[in-house]
Coordinates of C-alpha atoms in Angstrom, one line a residue:
Chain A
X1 CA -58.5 140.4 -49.1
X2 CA -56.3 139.6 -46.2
X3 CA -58.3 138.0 -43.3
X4 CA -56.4 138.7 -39.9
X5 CA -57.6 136.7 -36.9
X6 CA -56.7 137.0 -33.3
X7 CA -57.4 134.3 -31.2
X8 CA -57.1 134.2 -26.9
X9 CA -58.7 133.2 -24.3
X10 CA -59.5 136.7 -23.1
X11 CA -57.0 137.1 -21.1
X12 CA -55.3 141.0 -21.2
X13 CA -52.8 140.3 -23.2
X14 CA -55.3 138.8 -25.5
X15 CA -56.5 142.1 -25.9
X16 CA -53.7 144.1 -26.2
X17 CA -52.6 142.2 -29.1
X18 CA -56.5 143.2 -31.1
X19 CA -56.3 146.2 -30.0
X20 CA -52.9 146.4 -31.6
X21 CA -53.6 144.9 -34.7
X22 CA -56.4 147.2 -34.9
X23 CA -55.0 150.1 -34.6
X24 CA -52.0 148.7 -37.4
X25 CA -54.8 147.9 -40.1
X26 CA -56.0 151.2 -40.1
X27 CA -54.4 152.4 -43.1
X28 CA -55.2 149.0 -44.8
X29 CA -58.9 149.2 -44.2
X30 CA -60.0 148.7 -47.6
X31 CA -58.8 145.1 -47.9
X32 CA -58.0 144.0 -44.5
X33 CA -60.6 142.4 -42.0
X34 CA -60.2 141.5 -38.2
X35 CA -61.5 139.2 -36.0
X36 CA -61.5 138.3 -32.7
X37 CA -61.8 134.5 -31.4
X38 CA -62.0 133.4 -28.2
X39 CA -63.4 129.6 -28.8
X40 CA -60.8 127.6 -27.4
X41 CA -61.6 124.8 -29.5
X42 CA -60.9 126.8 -32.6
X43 CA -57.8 127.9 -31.3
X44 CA -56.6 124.3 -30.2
X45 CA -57.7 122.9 -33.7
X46 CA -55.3 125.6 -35.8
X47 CA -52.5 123.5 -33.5
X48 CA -52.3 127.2 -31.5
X49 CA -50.1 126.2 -28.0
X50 CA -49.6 129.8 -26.5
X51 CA -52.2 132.2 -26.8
X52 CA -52.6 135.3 -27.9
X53 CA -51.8 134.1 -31.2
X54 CA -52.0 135.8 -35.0
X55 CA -53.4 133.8 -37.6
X56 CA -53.9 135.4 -41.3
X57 CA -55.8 133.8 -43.7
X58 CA -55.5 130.3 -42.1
X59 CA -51.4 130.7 -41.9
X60 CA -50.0 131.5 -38.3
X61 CA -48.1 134.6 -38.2
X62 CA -47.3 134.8 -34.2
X63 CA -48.2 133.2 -31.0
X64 CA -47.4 133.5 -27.4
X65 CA -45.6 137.0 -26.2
X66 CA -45.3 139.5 -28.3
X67 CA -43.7 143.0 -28.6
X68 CA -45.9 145.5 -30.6
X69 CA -42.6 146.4 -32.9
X70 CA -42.2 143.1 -34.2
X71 CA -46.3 142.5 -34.7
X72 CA -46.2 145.7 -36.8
X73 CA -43.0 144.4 -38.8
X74 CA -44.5 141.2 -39.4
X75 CA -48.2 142.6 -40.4
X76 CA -46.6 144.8 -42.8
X77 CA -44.6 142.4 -44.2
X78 CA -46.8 139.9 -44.9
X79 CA -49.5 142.3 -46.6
X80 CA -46.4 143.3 -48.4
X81 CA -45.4 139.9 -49.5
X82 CA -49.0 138.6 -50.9
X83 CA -49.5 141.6 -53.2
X84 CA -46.3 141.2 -55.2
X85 CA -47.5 137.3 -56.2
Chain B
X1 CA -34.3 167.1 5.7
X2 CA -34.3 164.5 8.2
X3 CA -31.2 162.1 7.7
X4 CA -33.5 158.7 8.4
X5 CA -35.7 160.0 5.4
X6 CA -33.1 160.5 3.3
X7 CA -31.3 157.4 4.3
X8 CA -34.5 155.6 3.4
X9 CA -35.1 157.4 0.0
X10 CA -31.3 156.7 -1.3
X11 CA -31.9 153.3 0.1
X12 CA -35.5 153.0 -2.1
X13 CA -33.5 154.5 -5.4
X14 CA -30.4 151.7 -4.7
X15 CA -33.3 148.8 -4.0
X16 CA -35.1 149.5 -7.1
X17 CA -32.1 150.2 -9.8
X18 CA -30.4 147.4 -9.0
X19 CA -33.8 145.0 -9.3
X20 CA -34.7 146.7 -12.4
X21 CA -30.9 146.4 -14.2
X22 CA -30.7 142.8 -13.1
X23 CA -34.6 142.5 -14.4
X24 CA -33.5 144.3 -17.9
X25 CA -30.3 142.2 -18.4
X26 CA -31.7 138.7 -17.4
X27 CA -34.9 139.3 -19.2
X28 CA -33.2 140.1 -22.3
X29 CA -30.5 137.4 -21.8
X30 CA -33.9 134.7 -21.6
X31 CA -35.9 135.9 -24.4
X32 CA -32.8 136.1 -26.9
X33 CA -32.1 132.5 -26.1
X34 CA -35.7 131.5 -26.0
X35 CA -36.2 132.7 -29.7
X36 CA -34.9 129.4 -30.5
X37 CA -37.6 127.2 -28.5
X38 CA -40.6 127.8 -30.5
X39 CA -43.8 126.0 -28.3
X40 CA -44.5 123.6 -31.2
X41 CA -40.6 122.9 -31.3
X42 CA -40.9 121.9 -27.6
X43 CA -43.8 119.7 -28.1
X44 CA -42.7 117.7 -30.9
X45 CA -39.1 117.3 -28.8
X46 CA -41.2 116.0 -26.1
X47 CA -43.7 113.9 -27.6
X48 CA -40.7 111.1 -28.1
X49 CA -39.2 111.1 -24.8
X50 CA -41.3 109.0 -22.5
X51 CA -39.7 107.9 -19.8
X52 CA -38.4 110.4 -16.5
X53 CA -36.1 112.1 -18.8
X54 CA -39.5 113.7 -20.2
X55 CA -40.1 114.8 -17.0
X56 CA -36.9 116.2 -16.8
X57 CA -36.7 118.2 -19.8
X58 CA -40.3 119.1 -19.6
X59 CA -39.5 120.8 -16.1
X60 CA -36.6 122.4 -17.1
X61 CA -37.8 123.8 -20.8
X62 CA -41.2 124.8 -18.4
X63 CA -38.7 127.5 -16.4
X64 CA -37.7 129.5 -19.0
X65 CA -40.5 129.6 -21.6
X66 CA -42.6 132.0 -20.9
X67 CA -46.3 131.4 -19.8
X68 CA -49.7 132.7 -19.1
X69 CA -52.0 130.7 -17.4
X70 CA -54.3 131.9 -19.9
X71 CA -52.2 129.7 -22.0
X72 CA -53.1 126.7 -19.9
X73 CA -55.6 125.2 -21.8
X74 CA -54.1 125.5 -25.6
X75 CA -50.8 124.0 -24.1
X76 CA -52.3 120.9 -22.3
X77 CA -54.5 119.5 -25.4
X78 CA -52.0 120.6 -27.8
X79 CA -49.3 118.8 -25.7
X80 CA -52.0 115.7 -25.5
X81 CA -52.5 115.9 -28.7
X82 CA -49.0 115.1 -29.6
X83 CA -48.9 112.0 -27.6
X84 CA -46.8 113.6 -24.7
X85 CA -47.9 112.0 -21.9
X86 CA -50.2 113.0 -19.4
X87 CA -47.4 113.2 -16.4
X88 CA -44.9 115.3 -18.5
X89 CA -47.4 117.7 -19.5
X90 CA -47.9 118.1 -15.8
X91 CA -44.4 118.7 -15.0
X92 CA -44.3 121.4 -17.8
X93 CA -47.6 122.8 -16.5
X94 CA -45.9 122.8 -12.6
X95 CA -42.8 124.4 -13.9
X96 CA -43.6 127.2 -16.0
X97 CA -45.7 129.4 -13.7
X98 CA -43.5 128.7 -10.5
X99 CA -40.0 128.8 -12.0
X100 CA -39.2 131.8 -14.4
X101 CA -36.6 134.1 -14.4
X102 CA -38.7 136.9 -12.9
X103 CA -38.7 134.8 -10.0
X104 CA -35.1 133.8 -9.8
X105 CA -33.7 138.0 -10.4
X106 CA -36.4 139.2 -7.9
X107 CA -35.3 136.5 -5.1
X108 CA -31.7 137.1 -6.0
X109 CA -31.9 140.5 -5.2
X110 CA -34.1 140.1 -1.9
X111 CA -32.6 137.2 -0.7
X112 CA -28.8 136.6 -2.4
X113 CA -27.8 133.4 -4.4
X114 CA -29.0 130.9 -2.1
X115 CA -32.1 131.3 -1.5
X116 CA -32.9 132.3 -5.3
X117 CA -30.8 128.9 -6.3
X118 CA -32.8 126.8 -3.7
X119 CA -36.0 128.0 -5.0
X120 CA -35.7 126.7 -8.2
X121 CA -33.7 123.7 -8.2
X122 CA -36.7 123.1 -5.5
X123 CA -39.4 124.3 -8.5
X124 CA -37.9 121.7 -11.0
X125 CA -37.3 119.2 -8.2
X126 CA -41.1 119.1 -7.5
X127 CA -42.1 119.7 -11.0
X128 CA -40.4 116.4 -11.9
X129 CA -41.8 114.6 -9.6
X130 CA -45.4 115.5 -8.7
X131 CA -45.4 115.3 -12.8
X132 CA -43.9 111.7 -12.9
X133 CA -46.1 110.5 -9.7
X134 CA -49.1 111.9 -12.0
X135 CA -47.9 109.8 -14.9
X136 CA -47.4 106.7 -12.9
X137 CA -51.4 107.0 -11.6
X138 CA -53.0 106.3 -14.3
X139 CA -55.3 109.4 -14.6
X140 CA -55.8 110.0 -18.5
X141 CA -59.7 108.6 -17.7
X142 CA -60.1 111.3 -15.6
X143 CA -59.4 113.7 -18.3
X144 CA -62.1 115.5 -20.5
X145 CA -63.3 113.3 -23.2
X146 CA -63.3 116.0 -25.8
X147 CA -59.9 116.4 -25.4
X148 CA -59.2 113.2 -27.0
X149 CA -61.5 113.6 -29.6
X150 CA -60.2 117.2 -31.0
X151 CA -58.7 117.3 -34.4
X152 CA -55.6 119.6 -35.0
X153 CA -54.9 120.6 -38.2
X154 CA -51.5 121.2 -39.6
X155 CA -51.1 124.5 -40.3
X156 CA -49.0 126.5 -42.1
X157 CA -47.0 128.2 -40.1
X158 CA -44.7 131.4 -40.6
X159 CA -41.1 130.1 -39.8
X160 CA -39.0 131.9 -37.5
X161 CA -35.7 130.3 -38.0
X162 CA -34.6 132.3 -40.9
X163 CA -34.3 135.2 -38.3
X164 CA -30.8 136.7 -38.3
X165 CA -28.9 136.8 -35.0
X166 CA -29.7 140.9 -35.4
X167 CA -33.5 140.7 -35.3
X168 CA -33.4 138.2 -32.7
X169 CA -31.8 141.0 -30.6
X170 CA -33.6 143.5 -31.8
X171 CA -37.1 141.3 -30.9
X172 CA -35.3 140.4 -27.3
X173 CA -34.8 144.0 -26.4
X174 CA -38.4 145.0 -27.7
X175 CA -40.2 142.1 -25.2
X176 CA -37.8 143.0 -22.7
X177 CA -39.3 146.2 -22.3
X178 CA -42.2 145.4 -22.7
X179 CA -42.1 142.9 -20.2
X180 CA -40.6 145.4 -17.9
X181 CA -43.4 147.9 -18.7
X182 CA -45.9 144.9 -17.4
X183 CA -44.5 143.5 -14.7
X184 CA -43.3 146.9 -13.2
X185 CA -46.8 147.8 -11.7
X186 CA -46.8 144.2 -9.9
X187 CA -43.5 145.2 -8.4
X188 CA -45.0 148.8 -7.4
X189 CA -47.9 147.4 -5.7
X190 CA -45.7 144.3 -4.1
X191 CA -43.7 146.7 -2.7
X192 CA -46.5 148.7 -1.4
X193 CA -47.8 145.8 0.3
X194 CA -44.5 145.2 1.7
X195 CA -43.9 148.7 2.8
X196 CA -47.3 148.3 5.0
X197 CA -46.2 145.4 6.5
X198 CA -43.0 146.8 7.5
X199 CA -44.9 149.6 8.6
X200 CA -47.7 148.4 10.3
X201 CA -47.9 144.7 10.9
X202 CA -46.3 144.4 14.0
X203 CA -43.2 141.4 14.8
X204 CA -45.0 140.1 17.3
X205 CA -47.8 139.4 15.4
X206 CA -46.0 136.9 12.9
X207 CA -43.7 135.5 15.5
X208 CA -46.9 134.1 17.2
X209 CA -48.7 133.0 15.3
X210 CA -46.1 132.0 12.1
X211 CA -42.5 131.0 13.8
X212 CA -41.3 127.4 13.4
X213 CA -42.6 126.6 17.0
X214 CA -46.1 126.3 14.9
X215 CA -46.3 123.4 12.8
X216 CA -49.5 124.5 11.0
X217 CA -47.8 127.9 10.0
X218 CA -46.5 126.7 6.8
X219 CA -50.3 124.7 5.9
X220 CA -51.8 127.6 6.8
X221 CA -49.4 129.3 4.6
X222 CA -50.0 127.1 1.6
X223 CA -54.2 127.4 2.2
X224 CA -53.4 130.8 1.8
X225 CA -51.4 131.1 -0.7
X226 CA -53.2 128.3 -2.9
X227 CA -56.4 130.6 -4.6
X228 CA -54.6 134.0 -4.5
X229 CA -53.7 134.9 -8.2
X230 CA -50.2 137.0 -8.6
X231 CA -47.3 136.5 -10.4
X232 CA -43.4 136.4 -9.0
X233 CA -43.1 140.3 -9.1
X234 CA -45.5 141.3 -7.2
X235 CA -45.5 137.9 -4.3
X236 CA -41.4 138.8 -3.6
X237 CA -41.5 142.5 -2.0
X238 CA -44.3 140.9 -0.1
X239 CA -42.8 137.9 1.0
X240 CA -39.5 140.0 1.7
X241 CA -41.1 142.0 3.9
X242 CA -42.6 139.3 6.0
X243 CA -39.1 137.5 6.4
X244 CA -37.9 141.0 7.8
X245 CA -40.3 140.5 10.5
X246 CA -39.6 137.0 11.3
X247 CA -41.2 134.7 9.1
X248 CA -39.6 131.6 8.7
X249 CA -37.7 131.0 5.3
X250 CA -39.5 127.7 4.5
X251 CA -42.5 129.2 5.5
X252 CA -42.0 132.3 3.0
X253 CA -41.0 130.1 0.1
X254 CA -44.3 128.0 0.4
X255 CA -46.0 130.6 0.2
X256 CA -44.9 132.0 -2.5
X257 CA -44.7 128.3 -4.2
X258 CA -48.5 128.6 -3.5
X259 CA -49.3 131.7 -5.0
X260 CA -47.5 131.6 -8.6
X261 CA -48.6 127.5 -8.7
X262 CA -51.5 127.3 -7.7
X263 CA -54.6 129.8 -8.6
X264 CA -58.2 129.7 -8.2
X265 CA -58.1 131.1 -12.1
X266 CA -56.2 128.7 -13.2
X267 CA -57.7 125.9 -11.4
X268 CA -61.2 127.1 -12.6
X269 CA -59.4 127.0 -16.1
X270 CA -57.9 123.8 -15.6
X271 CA -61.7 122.4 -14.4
X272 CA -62.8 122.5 -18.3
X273 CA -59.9 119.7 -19.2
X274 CA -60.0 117.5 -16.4
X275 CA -62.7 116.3 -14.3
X276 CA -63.2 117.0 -11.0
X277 CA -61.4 113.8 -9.5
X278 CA -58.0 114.7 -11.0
X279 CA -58.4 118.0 -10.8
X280 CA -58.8 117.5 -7.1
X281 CA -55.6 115.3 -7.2
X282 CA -53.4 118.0 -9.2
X283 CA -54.3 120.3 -6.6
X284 CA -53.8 118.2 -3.6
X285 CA -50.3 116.7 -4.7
X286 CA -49.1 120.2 -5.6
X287 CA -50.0 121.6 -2.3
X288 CA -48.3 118.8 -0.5
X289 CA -45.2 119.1 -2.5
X290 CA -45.3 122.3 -1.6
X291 CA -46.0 121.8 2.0
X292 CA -43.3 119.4 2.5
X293 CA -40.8 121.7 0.8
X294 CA -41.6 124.6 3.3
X295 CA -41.1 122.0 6.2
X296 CA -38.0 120.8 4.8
X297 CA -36.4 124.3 4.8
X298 CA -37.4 125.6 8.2
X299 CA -35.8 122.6 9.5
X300 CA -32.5 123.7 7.6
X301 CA -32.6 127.0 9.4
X302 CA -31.3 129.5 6.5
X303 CA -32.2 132.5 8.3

């Protein structure tokens, strides 16, 4: 099960990036799961500097700016990479 | 049709090419190079320097990363948190909204070279200081407690330096344009502001009550400037259009300091790391750096 996790401070780029990752896992929905976090001290204690950030399964994939090609390359790459080991 | 309109439409379409391919080729320019300064890179770089030189190099790393003031909060306990002091994490936190490359193309192409070159070597020049001033008061008291007392974990973290000089490109040009995409309402709306003012505020107006016979014009100025919340791309049309009608240089530039500085968001977001007695002095500092700066450059007459 891959456990995706975006975490802001609600800000609108904050959401952008959920909705985005939403709308990328929607093919995946049988083993993906997404939530949104908005406690900062949950953010600061994953050693998160620039929000929105991308954490799956307690590994960070992205934080700060992002461009939605390069979210969607490194979603699918990751689920990729974890169901060949 | 009527040859003013057309003069002014030709004039609109020249304007706003030339900001947007000097916005597209800086941008992309920034964020290629930036793919190299990772936050967490910048943090552990600054957690050993301790001396002005942190001030320095936080200042100047704070101008071209890019930042959200949403980002604020993350940044300033993570930074903490790493042992960077208290007065360069100021400097960094002074720098990054108020400097940025936005700022420097959309001056450039208002104002020309010297005005976009004295605006920032003035944003590091007060970063650095107001940050090492901070450090030199002895404030960390007057920070949250909790902030001390967090844990960070070291987490894993995917690596981005295996990245070939390709993708980087490719990942510049895809947050350039998306960048673009975001900022270009701000620079819509700025320039609808502006265009009202050009329209309908009239000279007289600003030359009474804001012209450098009126030394509370630039405080004024800063009060204003201080709680409203906009970035570089929108404040610059505006600001532009005021200087057309006579506002003072000095007088422009602190405002505009103000605005991308200082916000009441970000101060209210600033209010759950530091108490209200430093917060208070962050703010007041700032605004006097500021204020002094807009003095300074009426007296040097540049328009």
């Amino acid at each position: 099960m891959y456990k995706f996790k975006v975490l802001g401070t609600g800000c609108t780029k904050c959401k952008k990036l959920y909705e985005l990752v939403q709308k990328i896992l929607i093919d995946h929905k049988q083993n993906t799961q997404l939530e949104y976090i908005n406690d900062i001290m949950q953010i600061v204690e994953l050693g998160i500097l620039t929000t929105p950030a991308l954490v799956l399964n307690d590994k960070v994939l992205h934080t700060g700016s992002f461009s939605e090609e390069q979210i969607k390359a490194l979603i699918i790459r990751n689920i990729k990479d974890e169901s060949n080991n | 049709m009527n040859p003013i309109i057309k003069q002014a439409i030709n004039f609109f379409f020249y304007e706003t090419s030339k900001i947007f391919i000097l916005l597209i080729s800086i941008i992309f320019i920034v964020s290629f190079l930036r793919s190299y300064l990772q936050a967490d890179k910048i943090k552990e770089f600054l957690s050993k320097k301790h001396t002005i030189v942190g001030n320095i190099l936080a200042s100047i790393i704070g101008t071209i990363t890019p930042f959200c003031s949403c980002s604020a909060i993350p940044l300033f306990i993570g930074f903490l948190q790493a042992g960077i002091p208290l007065g360069i994490t100021f400097s960094y936190l002074i720098a990054a909204p108020m400097v940025n490359e936005i700022a420097f193309v959309l001056l450039l192409s208002s104002f020309g070279w010297k005005i976009a070159l004295l605006y920032w070597a003035v944003g590091i020049f007060l970063a650095i200081s107001i940050g090492f001033l901070l450090g030199k008061l002895n404030l960390e008291k007057y920070v949250e407690d909790f902030v001390w007392q967090i844990k960070t974990k070291n987490t894993q973290t995917e690596t981005l330096e295996q990245l070939s000089l390709k993708q980087r490109a490719i990942n510049a040009f895809f947050y350039t344009k998306e960048l673009v995409k975001s900022i270009f309402i701000w620079i819509i709306l700025g320039v609808a502001i502006g265009a009202f003012i050009h329209g309908f505020v009239p000279q007289e107006l600003i030359l009474k009550y804001c012209s450098k016979d009126n030394p509370f014009a630039v405080f004024w100025a800063v009060l204003i400037g201080v709680p409203i919340y906009a970035n570089a791309a929108g404040s610059v049309p505006i600001i532009n259009a005021l200087v057309q009608k006579g506002l003072p240089i000095g007088t422009a530039l602190a405002l505009m300091m103000s605005i991308t500085a200082l916000s009441l968001p970000e101060i209210m977001i600033l209010r759950r790391v530091l108490k209200p007695k430093l917060l208070f002095i962050y703010v007041g500092i700032v605004s006097c750096g500021i204020l002094l700066v807009g003095y300074l450059f009426n007296l040097l007459k540049l328009n």
